[in-house]
XYZ file of C-alpha atoms in Angstrom:
675
model
C -10.450 76.275 111.080
C -7.034 76.834 109.489
C -5.563 73.986 111.595
C -8.363 71.701 110.389
C -7.716 72.638 106.740
C -3.999 72.091 107.223
C -4.669 68.671 108.769
C -7.071 67.801 105.957
C -4.480 68.752 103.335
C -1.850 66.642 105.111
C -4.219 63.652 105.193
C -5.016 63.913 101.487
C -1.338 64.433 100.646
C -0.405 61.344 102.664
C -3.116 59.304 100.939
C -1.936 60.493 97.519
C 1.707 59.665 98.286
C 0.635 56.278 99.654
C -1.409 55.571 96.547
C 1.554 56.516 94.367
C 3.881 54.339 96.428
C 1.543 51.362 95.997
C 1.904 51.530 92.252
C 4.420 49.133 90.723
C 6.144 49.040 87.337
C 4.601 46.985 84.560
C 4.917 43.265 85.335
C 5.258 40.247 82.993
C 1.904 38.731 83.993
C 0.215 42.070 83.281
C 0.452 41.096 79.604
C -2.338 38.578 80.174
C -4.527 41.305 81.707
C -4.351 43.692 78.753
C -7.407 44.360 76.617
C -7.764 46.294 73.385
C -10.540 47.430 71.075
C -10.520 46.654 67.358
C -12.730 46.974 64.274
C -15.202 49.576 65.621
C -18.352 49.883 63.496
C -20.706 52.798 64.080
C -24.422 52.524 63.321
C -25.748 54.458 60.307
C -27.424 57.031 62.588
C -24.287 57.419 64.734
C -25.940 56.391 67.994
C -24.235 53.051 68.719
C -20.912 51.336 68.137
C -20.204 47.636 67.958
C -16.596 46.530 68.269
C -14.393 43.559 69.068
C -13.085 43.528 72.636
C -9.850 41.546 72.685
C -7.854 40.004 75.489
C -5.746 36.998 76.432
C -6.823 33.667 77.886
C -4.201 32.905 80.542
C -5.302 29.277 80.878
C -5.139 28.477 77.168
C -2.356 30.923 76.256
C -4.057 32.632 73.335
C -5.909 35.761 72.336
C -9.692 35.847 72.304
C -12.318 38.391 71.404
C -16.051 39.012 71.766
C -18.327 41.650 70.302
C -19.437 44.482 72.569
C -21.819 47.366 71.911
C -21.783 50.872 73.386
C -23.631 54.121 72.809
C -21.505 56.714 71.049
C -21.652 58.927 74.163
C -20.037 56.114 76.190
C -23.148 54.891 78.002
C -24.732 51.427 78.025
C -21.513 49.472 77.483
C -22.411 45.797 77.258
C -21.641 42.495 75.590
C -23.526 41.987 72.312
C -24.380 38.324 72.910
C -24.158 35.876 75.797
C -21.987 33.479 73.806
C -18.449 32.890 75.182
C -16.730 32.209 71.861
C -14.670 34.226 69.422
C -16.758 36.737 67.462
C -15.653 39.184 64.765
C -16.465 41.258 61.666
C -19.618 42.909 63.010
C -21.350 44.838 60.214
C -24.456 47.036 60.527
C -27.280 46.593 58.046
C -27.910 49.661 55.847
C -31.005 50.528 57.922
C -29.270 49.876 61.261
C -31.839 47.319 62.429
C -29.472 44.312 62.362
C -25.825 43.415 62.875
C -24.306 40.570 60.894
C -21.210 38.976 62.372
C -18.992 35.901 62.280
C -18.778 33.590 65.251
C -16.938 30.424 66.163
C -18.919 27.207 66.632
C -17.924 23.627 67.411
C -17.974 22.970 63.650
C -16.106 26.107 62.542
C -16.958 29.754 61.990
C -20.450 30.699 60.786
C -22.531 33.751 59.909
C -24.839 35.092 62.613
C -27.410 37.865 62.815
C -28.302 40.129 65.757
C -31.582 42.109 65.796
C -31.101 45.442 67.547
C -34.737 45.858 68.574
C -35.029 42.521 70.372
C -31.466 41.417 71.073
C -32.169 38.057 69.469
C -29.492 36.225 67.515
C -29.661 33.468 64.914
C -27.176 31.409 62.933
C -27.627 32.027 59.208
C -25.259 29.543 57.621
C -23.732 26.106 57.617
C -20.457 26.582 55.750
C -17.573 24.295 54.844
C -14.910 26.855 55.807
C -14.639 30.143 57.687
C -16.174 33.190 55.935
C -14.473 36.554 55.544
C -14.910 40.041 54.043
C -18.536 40.220 55.187
C -20.528 42.884 53.261
C -24.213 43.928 53.128
C -26.114 44.518 49.913
C -27.499 48.089 49.709
C -31.115 46.984 50.235
C -30.229 44.726 53.154
C -31.603 41.532 51.617
C -28.288 39.738 51.090
C -24.800 39.346 52.486
C -21.698 38.741 50.408
C -18.575 37.071 51.764
C -15.485 35.153 50.717
C -14.637 31.554 51.582
C -11.863 29.099 50.794
C -12.734 26.054 48.671
C -10.390 23.069 48.792
C -8.929 21.291 45.794
C -7.161 17.961 45.577
C -3.343 18.011 45.492
C -1.483 16.612 42.481
C -0.968 12.855 42.409
C 2.508 11.681 41.403
C 2.454 8.031 42.421
C -0.139 5.460 43.406
C 0.733 3.504 46.538
C -0.066 -0.197 46.844
C -2.765 -1.101 49.351
C -1.467 -1.682 52.860
C -2.304 -4.896 54.723
C -5.332 -4.767 56.970
C -4.329 -3.329 60.340
C -0.878 -2.198 59.135
C 0.508 0.992 60.691
C 2.179 2.799 57.760
C 3.467 6.350 57.598
C 1.048 9.084 56.598
C 0.676 9.698 52.835
C 3.227 11.932 51.125
C 2.451 15.649 51.054
C 2.743 16.855 47.465
C 2.660 20.380 46.054
C 3.451 22.040 42.757
C 2.544 25.590 43.875
C 4.866 28.579 44.111
C 3.354 29.562 47.477
C 2.588 26.497 49.541
C 3.243 27.488 53.159
C 2.534 30.488 55.345
C 4.157 31.572 58.574
C 1.707 31.160 61.419
C -0.404 28.747 59.393
C 2.068 26.165 58.157
C 1.342 24.109 55.059
C -1.376 25.684 52.924
C -4.200 23.415 51.887
C -4.617 23.412 48.074
C -7.536 25.475 46.848
C -8.830 28.983 46.147
C -10.914 31.657 47.865
C -14.210 32.544 46.179
C -17.060 35.036 46.505
C -20.449 33.932 47.844
C -23.781 35.503 48.682
C -26.490 34.428 51.117
C -29.938 35.852 51.985
C -29.759 37.981 55.120
C -32.643 35.927 56.529
C -30.583 32.761 56.164
C -30.546 30.017 53.572
C -28.116 28.433 51.173
C -24.903 30.189 50.199
C -24.567 30.864 46.473
C -21.060 30.683 44.932
C -20.428 33.531 42.502
C -16.841 32.967 41.307
C -15.529 29.571 40.204
C -12.226 29.878 38.310
C -8.904 28.797 39.845
C -7.879 32.211 41.142
C -7.950 33.668 44.635
C -10.713 36.222 45.250
C -9.798 37.083 48.832
C -10.738 40.760 48.649
C -12.984 43.253 50.314
C -16.285 43.428 48.424
C -18.315 46.442 47.305
C -21.867 46.289 45.900
C -23.253 48.535 43.185
C -26.192 50.618 44.493
C -28.703 48.392 42.672
C -27.209 45.311 44.315
C -26.702 43.474 41.018
C -22.900 43.774 40.795
C -20.023 43.161 43.177
C -16.653 44.850 42.726
C -13.555 43.055 44.035
C -9.812 42.710 43.557
C -8.006 39.577 42.375
C -5.018 38.434 40.343
C -6.777 36.752 37.421
C -3.920 37.221 34.969
C -1.825 34.775 33.003
C 1.158 33.544 34.995
C -0.512 34.905 38.152
C 1.688 32.878 40.495
C 4.831 34.619 39.279
C 3.222 38.052 38.968
C 2.548 37.911 42.683
C 2.707 41.696 43.175
C -0.144 42.214 40.735
C -3.885 42.503 41.318
C -6.677 44.137 39.326
C -10.155 45.488 39.998
C -13.021 43.393 38.612
C -16.788 43.426 38.585
C -19.005 40.358 38.641
C -22.686 40.218 37.731
C -24.302 38.250 40.532
C -27.007 36.691 38.327
C -24.894 35.726 35.308
C -21.514 35.355 37.103
C -19.959 37.270 34.207
C -16.662 38.900 35.238
C -15.283 42.126 33.749
C -11.729 43.365 34.286
C -11.574 47.119 34.964
C -7.833 47.755 35.442
C -4.736 46.437 33.682
C -1.864 48.286 35.338
C 1.103 46.123 36.361
C 1.082 46.311 40.131
C -1.375 46.028 42.997
C -4.846 47.536 42.463
C -7.148 46.641 45.344
C -9.752 47.712 47.918
C -12.480 48.912 45.502
C -15.233 51.084 46.999
C -18.230 52.173 44.915
C -19.461 55.746 45.353
C -22.986 56.318 46.712
C -24.312 57.252 43.260
C -22.717 54.160 41.719
C -20.819 56.110 39.075
C -17.272 56.021 40.505
C -14.955 53.452 42.020
C -12.269 54.465 44.482
C -9.404 52.026 44.952
C -5.830 51.760 46.167
C -2.685 50.734 44.330
C 0.419 51.787 42.446
C 2.329 51.068 39.261
C 4.989 48.522 40.206
C 8.394 50.083 39.535
C 10.172 47.121 41.241
C 11.470 49.010 44.256
C 11.847 48.194 47.904
C 8.981 50.568 48.706
C 6.355 52.586 46.849
C 3.562 54.735 48.217
C 0.077 53.290 47.934
C -2.034 55.966 46.266
C -5.779 56.624 46.007
C -7.341 56.289 42.553
C -10.745 57.070 41.115
C -12.248 55.680 37.924
C -15.629 55.277 36.302
C -17.404 52.000 37.001
C -16.550 50.799 33.496
C -12.824 51.314 34.189
C -12.446 54.536 32.197
C -11.075 57.894 33.360
C -8.595 56.462 35.861
C -6.822 59.156 37.903
C -4.862 59.588 41.137
C -6.214 62.078 43.684
C -3.686 61.665 46.536
C -0.571 62.850 44.667
C -0.025 65.752 47.055
C 0.385 63.367 50.014
C 3.810 61.703 50.155
C 2.467 58.905 52.323
C 0.687 55.594 51.736
C -3.115 55.683 51.859
C -5.178 52.909 53.478
C -8.651 52.104 54.866
C -10.708 54.133 52.390
C -14.456 54.762 52.651
C -16.786 57.183 50.850
C -18.679 59.907 52.666
C -22.476 59.777 52.313
C -22.702 62.501 49.656
C -19.959 61.071 47.436
C -17.873 64.239 47.487
C -14.829 62.629 49.081
C -13.382 59.772 51.074
C -12.085 59.123 54.561
C -8.790 57.259 54.901
C -5.780 56.648 57.144
C -2.063 57.248 56.726
C 1.086 57.074 58.850
C 3.069 60.255 59.442
C 6.259 60.289 61.522
C 5.317 57.204 63.505
C 1.734 58.298 64.192
C -1.352 57.111 62.321
C -3.917 59.687 61.198
C -7.522 59.665 60.026
C -8.111 62.126 57.196
C -10.591 63.241 54.544
C -9.858 63.882 50.879
C -12.170 65.535 48.376
C -12.461 64.081 44.879
C -10.352 67.036 43.731
C -7.549 66.040 46.121
C -7.867 68.490 49.033
C -6.872 66.755 52.286
C -8.039 67.562 55.826
C -6.688 65.725 58.859
C -9.472 64.534 61.167
C -7.737 62.664 63.997
C -4.370 61.556 65.383
C -3.228 58.516 67.374
C -5.009 55.728 65.522
C -3.578 52.381 66.584
C -2.916 50.216 69.594
C -4.065 46.925 68.082
C -0.598 45.365 67.648
C 0.085 44.052 71.127
C 3.813 43.573 71.661
C 5.908 46.260 70.037
C 4.784 49.789 69.017
C 3.810 49.173 65.386
C 0.906 50.818 63.588
C -2.579 49.386 63.128
C -6.150 50.160 64.010
C -9.265 51.157 62.106
C -12.188 53.584 62.083
C -15.704 54.005 60.760
C -18.011 56.967 60.135
C -21.788 57.285 60.448
C -24.117 58.966 57.976
C -24.093 62.156 60.085
C -20.282 62.335 60.156
C -19.587 60.913 63.621
C -16.230 59.111 63.655
C -15.189 56.240 65.910
C -11.649 54.924 65.853
C -9.147 52.880 67.856
C -7.130 55.407 69.830
C -3.791 54.644 71.483
C -1.027 56.456 73.274
C 2.144 55.083 74.893
C 0.171 54.823 78.143
C -2.520 52.384 76.903
C -3.514 50.004 74.081
C -6.381 50.891 71.780
C -9.533 52.358 73.261
C -12.567 53.686 71.425
C -12.518 57.399 70.657
C -15.409 59.353 69.153
C -15.363 62.658 67.295
C -18.772 64.227 66.809
C -19.516 66.484 63.814
C -18.061 69.996 64.186
C -15.872 68.836 67.073
C -12.096 68.624 66.811
C -11.106 66.827 70.002
C -11.819 63.114 70.417
C -13.612 61.732 73.452
C -12.458 58.402 74.855
C -15.554 56.327 75.596
C -13.850 53.145 76.864
C -11.223 52.528 79.532
C -10.579 48.825 79.103
C -7.269 48.760 80.998
C -7.945 51.039 83.950
C -8.212 47.995 86.220
C -4.539 47.217 85.484
C -2.720 50.308 84.276
C -4.150 52.647 86.933
C -2.059 50.647 89.386
C 1.161 50.689 87.390
C 3.873 53.295 87.013
C 4.863 53.130 83.359
C 8.080 54.298 81.796
C 7.671 57.726 80.248
C 7.959 57.782 76.439
C 9.684 60.773 74.850
C 10.223 61.626 71.194
C 13.755 62.442 70.034
C 15.129 63.818 66.767
C 18.758 63.812 65.711
C 20.882 64.284 62.592
C 22.382 61.551 60.429
C 26.164 61.861 60.153
C 25.949 60.155 56.753
C 23.850 62.687 54.846
C 22.387 65.162 57.352
C 18.859 63.733 57.322
C 16.658 64.175 60.370
C 16.009 60.853 62.089
C 13.183 60.249 64.547
C 13.146 57.910 67.506
C 11.678 57.464 70.959
C 13.082 56.649 74.368
C 11.285 54.950 77.223
C 12.631 56.012 80.585
C 12.593 53.642 83.554
C 9.763 54.177 86.057
C 10.825 56.603 88.809
C 13.434 58.047 86.435
C 16.114 60.232 88.047
C 17.425 62.917 85.692
C 20.650 63.160 87.711
C 21.585 59.547 86.941
C 22.828 57.952 83.744
C 21.212 54.647 82.831
C 22.100 51.593 80.779
C 20.814 51.894 77.202
C 18.906 49.160 75.380
C 18.488 49.735 71.634
C 15.375 47.985 70.277
C 15.429 47.774 66.457
C 12.121 47.431 64.609
C 11.233 44.777 62.064
C 10.228 45.129 58.452
C 12.450 46.927 57.716
C 9.746 48.693 55.679
C 7.521 49.569 58.629
C 7.582 51.980 61.543
C 7.544 52.237 65.301
C 5.725 55.131 66.898
C 4.283 56.735 70.008
C 2.064 53.737 70.740
C 1.655 51.416 73.706
C 4.129 48.536 73.911
C 4.246 46.005 76.771
C 7.670 44.808 75.595
C 9.180 48.289 75.809
C 7.597 48.804 79.226
C 9.019 45.532 80.544
C 12.503 46.495 79.367
C 12.179 49.936 80.971
C 10.866 48.409 84.198
C 14.143 46.466 84.433
C 16.084 49.725 84.612
C 16.981 50.481 80.986
C 16.479 53.586 78.925
C 14.982 51.923 75.863
C 15.713 53.566 72.505
C 13.620 52.646 69.489
C 14.444 54.577 66.298
C 12.947 54.811 62.810
C 16.093 54.777 60.623
C 16.002 55.182 56.851
C 13.848 52.523 55.280
C 11.090 53.194 57.801
C 7.685 54.169 56.501
C 5.742 57.341 57.391
C 8.486 59.711 56.135
C 7.776 59.557 52.418
C 8.553 57.226 49.538
C 12.105 58.402 48.957
C 13.116 57.864 52.596
C 11.644 54.349 52.750
C 13.208 53.397 49.426
C 16.753 54.297 50.537
C 17.296 50.604 51.290
C 16.654 49.560 47.680
C 19.459 47.097 46.831
C 21.201 48.479 49.946
C 20.041 46.615 53.033
C 21.479 46.729 55.624
C 23.061 50.023 54.631
C 23.147 53.468 56.158
C 20.242 52.513 58.409
C 23.059 51.144 60.584
C 24.597 54.637 60.748
C 21.213 56.113 61.633
C 20.846 53.802 64.623
C 24.397 54.386 65.866
C 23.957 58.151 65.463
C 20.986 57.859 67.809
C 23.098 55.976 70.346
C 25.752 58.713 70.220
C 23.066 61.387 70.509
C 21.794 59.874 73.773
C 25.307 59.335 75.118
C 26.256 62.948 74.381
C 23.137 64.198 76.164
C 24.255 62.345 79.284
C 21.078 60.276 79.439
C 22.833 56.918 79.180
C 26.103 55.371 80.303
C 28.449 54.832 77.352
C 29.908 51.819 79.169
C 26.506 50.139 79.472
C 25.173 49.794 75.945
C 22.983 46.843 74.920
C 21.095 46.000 71.730
C 18.215 43.788 70.639
C 15.560 43.520 67.945
C 13.428 41.025 66.048
C 13.134 40.007 62.391
C 14.627 42.935 60.445
C 15.504 44.243 63.907
C 17.348 40.979 64.473
C 19.235 41.510 61.221
C 20.196 45.016 62.347
C 21.263 43.762 65.788
C 23.547 41.122 64.265
C 24.865 43.695 61.773
C 25.619 46.201 64.543
C 27.669 43.782 66.639
C 29.485 42.715 63.470
C 30.367 46.347 62.740
C 31.481 47.425 66.235
C 32.205 46.098 69.727
C 30.599 48.909 71.743
C 27.773 46.795 73.138
C 28.257 44.751 76.297
C 25.664 42.174 75.226
C 23.159 41.568 72.443
C 20.015 39.517 71.928
C 19.194 38.682 68.324
C 15.535 37.706 67.826
C 14.378 35.669 64.773
C 17.018 37.042 62.375
C 18.085 36.613 58.790
C 21.781 35.779 58.977
C 22.436 34.528 55.457
C 20.420 36.043 52.610
C 21.431 33.215 50.276
C 19.880 30.509 52.443
C 16.974 32.581 53.783
C 15.804 33.599 50.335
C 15.241 30.008 49.238
C 13.793 28.490 52.430
C 11.408 31.128 53.835
C 7.662 31.027 53.179
C 7.969 34.198 51.089
C 11.071 32.994 49.237
C 9.751 34.046 45.829
C 9.235 37.699 46.737
C 12.785 39.011 46.920
C 14.234 38.940 43.412
C 15.187 42.443 42.224
C 13.429 44.302 45.063
C 15.834 43.258 47.829
C 18.924 42.655 45.652
C 19.219 42.310 41.862
C 18.554 38.796 40.641
C 18.391 35.506 42.500
C 21.151 34.223 44.829
C 22.779 32.008 42.216
C 22.898 34.980 39.842
C 24.296 37.510 42.319
C 26.050 35.523 45.018
C 28.506 38.280 45.960
C 25.821 40.903 46.694
C 23.638 38.539 48.715
C 26.690 37.577 50.774
C 27.893 41.160 51.203
C 24.638 42.145 52.912
C 24.426 38.994 55.058
C 25.300 39.468 58.758
C 27.078 36.117 58.545
C 29.751 37.836 56.449
C 30.651 39.890 59.559
C 30.534 37.071 62.097
C 34.330 36.929 62.269
C 34.295 40.410 63.817
C 31.793 39.682 66.592
C 33.124 39.792 70.155
C 29.815 40.696 71.849
C 28.159 38.062 74.080
C 25.079 37.153 72.065
C 21.841 35.329 72.775
C 19.895 34.094 69.718
C 16.112 33.557 70.014
C 13.794 31.986 67.442
C 10.405 30.270 67.288
C 10.589 26.620 66.343
C 7.663 27.060 63.914
C 9.039 30.202 62.266
C 8.686 29.960 58.481
C 9.568 33.598 57.749
C 13.054 33.597 59.298
C 13.472 29.870 59.874
C 15.385 28.398 62.836
C 18.171 27.433 60.428
C 19.029 31.137 60.164
C 19.345 31.570 63.932
C 21.402 28.389 64.165
C 23.917 29.677 61.626
C 24.704 32.620 63.894
C 24.740 30.495 67.037
C 26.924 27.776 65.496
C 29.363 30.305 64.047
C 29.754 32.003 67.418
C 30.212 28.665 69.167
C 32.959 27.709 66.719
C 34.626 31.056 67.453
C 34.198 30.499 71.227
C 32.202 33.710 71.641
C 29.811 33.654 74.606
C 26.457 32.673 73.149
C 23.285 30.719 73.828
C 20.425 29.592 71.585
C 16.831 29.919 72.838
C 14.187 28.089 70.811
C 10.555 28.842 71.668
C 8.117 25.942 71.141
C 4.810 26.558 69.363
C 6.080 29.948 68.167
C 5.938 31.186 64.593
C 7.474 34.466 63.419
C 4.718 36.234 65.361
C 6.036 35.171 68.763
C 3.486 37.405 70.519
C 0.570 35.228 69.366
C 1.091 33.085 72.445
C 1.403 35.579 75.331
C 3.593 33.193 77.320
C 6.090 33.151 74.436
C 6.126 36.965 74.369
C 6.837 36.974 78.104
C 9.456 34.242 77.674
C 11.216 36.196 74.924
C 11.432 39.318 77.096
C 12.415 37.326 80.222
C 15.263 35.544 78.418
C 16.429 38.814 76.879
C 16.604 40.546 80.250
C 18.236 37.562 81.940
C 21.012 37.572 79.320
C 21.606 41.307 79.586
C 21.791 41.143 83.390
C 24.738 38.775 83.118
C 26.739 41.628 81.585
C 25.593 44.597 83.672
């Protein structure tokens, strides 16, 4: 018997070792196989969850998503409809008998309804443009939404009529707007977004707002259904007060609009309490800084008695929703690179409910994600760890531990050996602050070896990386690098003061914070000091160019979509108007010396590091002209360099999965040349 048991153990051990050996590191084409959950909406009774199941279409090189429904215990997981088109913004009716959603059609996006008892669906609308911010009225008889309405551009000159059959150039494109283009969308059609309502049984859409202001806000009904609360920037000189927005109410019948806030700064995301007496909203008084915490306010529905209830939390608040009894609100916040779900009473007492919200930003390990709560207190949220993108997690009332109810990537990731992600903390040599970062070790890591180090700098710079899944980091680790991604000063999730350290000082000591992390890893013997490499995109591209301009310790660098010259970038980017006084004092022609001092181009004469420069040809945020300045300067100096321009890529290179893979493949190919 003992021999049989021994043999059985040996067989199982062999099978386990064989199964482990069959696993491979994360592969480039695995990107196309990834799926992730987003926008989970739990039914009022807590029994079912509808969510958007996202993935990539490998044949058409784009993301796609359909609505799926699942019981909150994880059973009966199925597609909501049989339609194979993009679907989004599923919203339960107040009674839970219907789900309104938005779906693509051959003529554009439209409103649809799903009946839970029968599974039937019907199209409710025939709209000119795509709807957004879908919201039910409290009695379930109407839906409110927002929609863009076009306007004619200004006319400067009248062209003579062309001869019949003549093939002339297209008409001139004319604009007189401050904001007229958007990265990822290109030229913005003239017009404004307005609020509409439509019967939930279908019919004609009724336009509620008409003035020439944008009303692209989440919407919140009063309990009687007669009033909608929203945020907009309906102030004089609104184009130039672009950081401002106020809370308004509109009477649906009369279309009369009342302004409820007047503070200079962003006030937005109004949510009416269940008893209709209080409005919760987000915002802050604009002190013209690089960063300010977004705080949670309450006020009476007439705008009186405004007060802040989140003062004890030195973090930005987002995604607010009232509990059913009106005694507090649920919300999310980032803390040390991890996103939390929490509850705050109207007196300001905060209780953390869940960790690890996120996983919806496929590419690099940024924050994101959302949650919802049923009437009985059941929470569903998008849950992510470094081992997987967002799955659905449920926390039942009186339970503390979440239960994962989906496993969307088990068909791929169960057969991959991922690089292990570890948190690291170290001390800034500049001022003694504690700095947080993460390392991703290569698959099959050997603690007795030292590895090449790849620093991956995050964008923003007012944002954060965290302990979240990242296919890019995994691909770098799979190529044999210890990947280091830090949150230097200027990163969010460490308090307002820490994030605002880059005010009129960027790049600044964030450079020291990154280099201190490099030295920390070298001193621990984890990485080879003779094999240091660096990369990063957007603000991470700025930092990468800055680092190789400050020192020659790196064997090679890859600069993704950078700003190289703040003077030129400020006046050509799609957000050109947003920098005065918050990035550096004044405009470039008023403060030329400061803009130049913080431009990586000012250091280009020091660069000796072989450098690849990558940019999307459709990038309007950090335009190709910025990347070319670095490339051309290095060519003139005869420094080893190459320019990689990605077609059909905006600043969000990841939006076409093949471009994400191409970016990583070119990065690794360049670094291998200098191993």
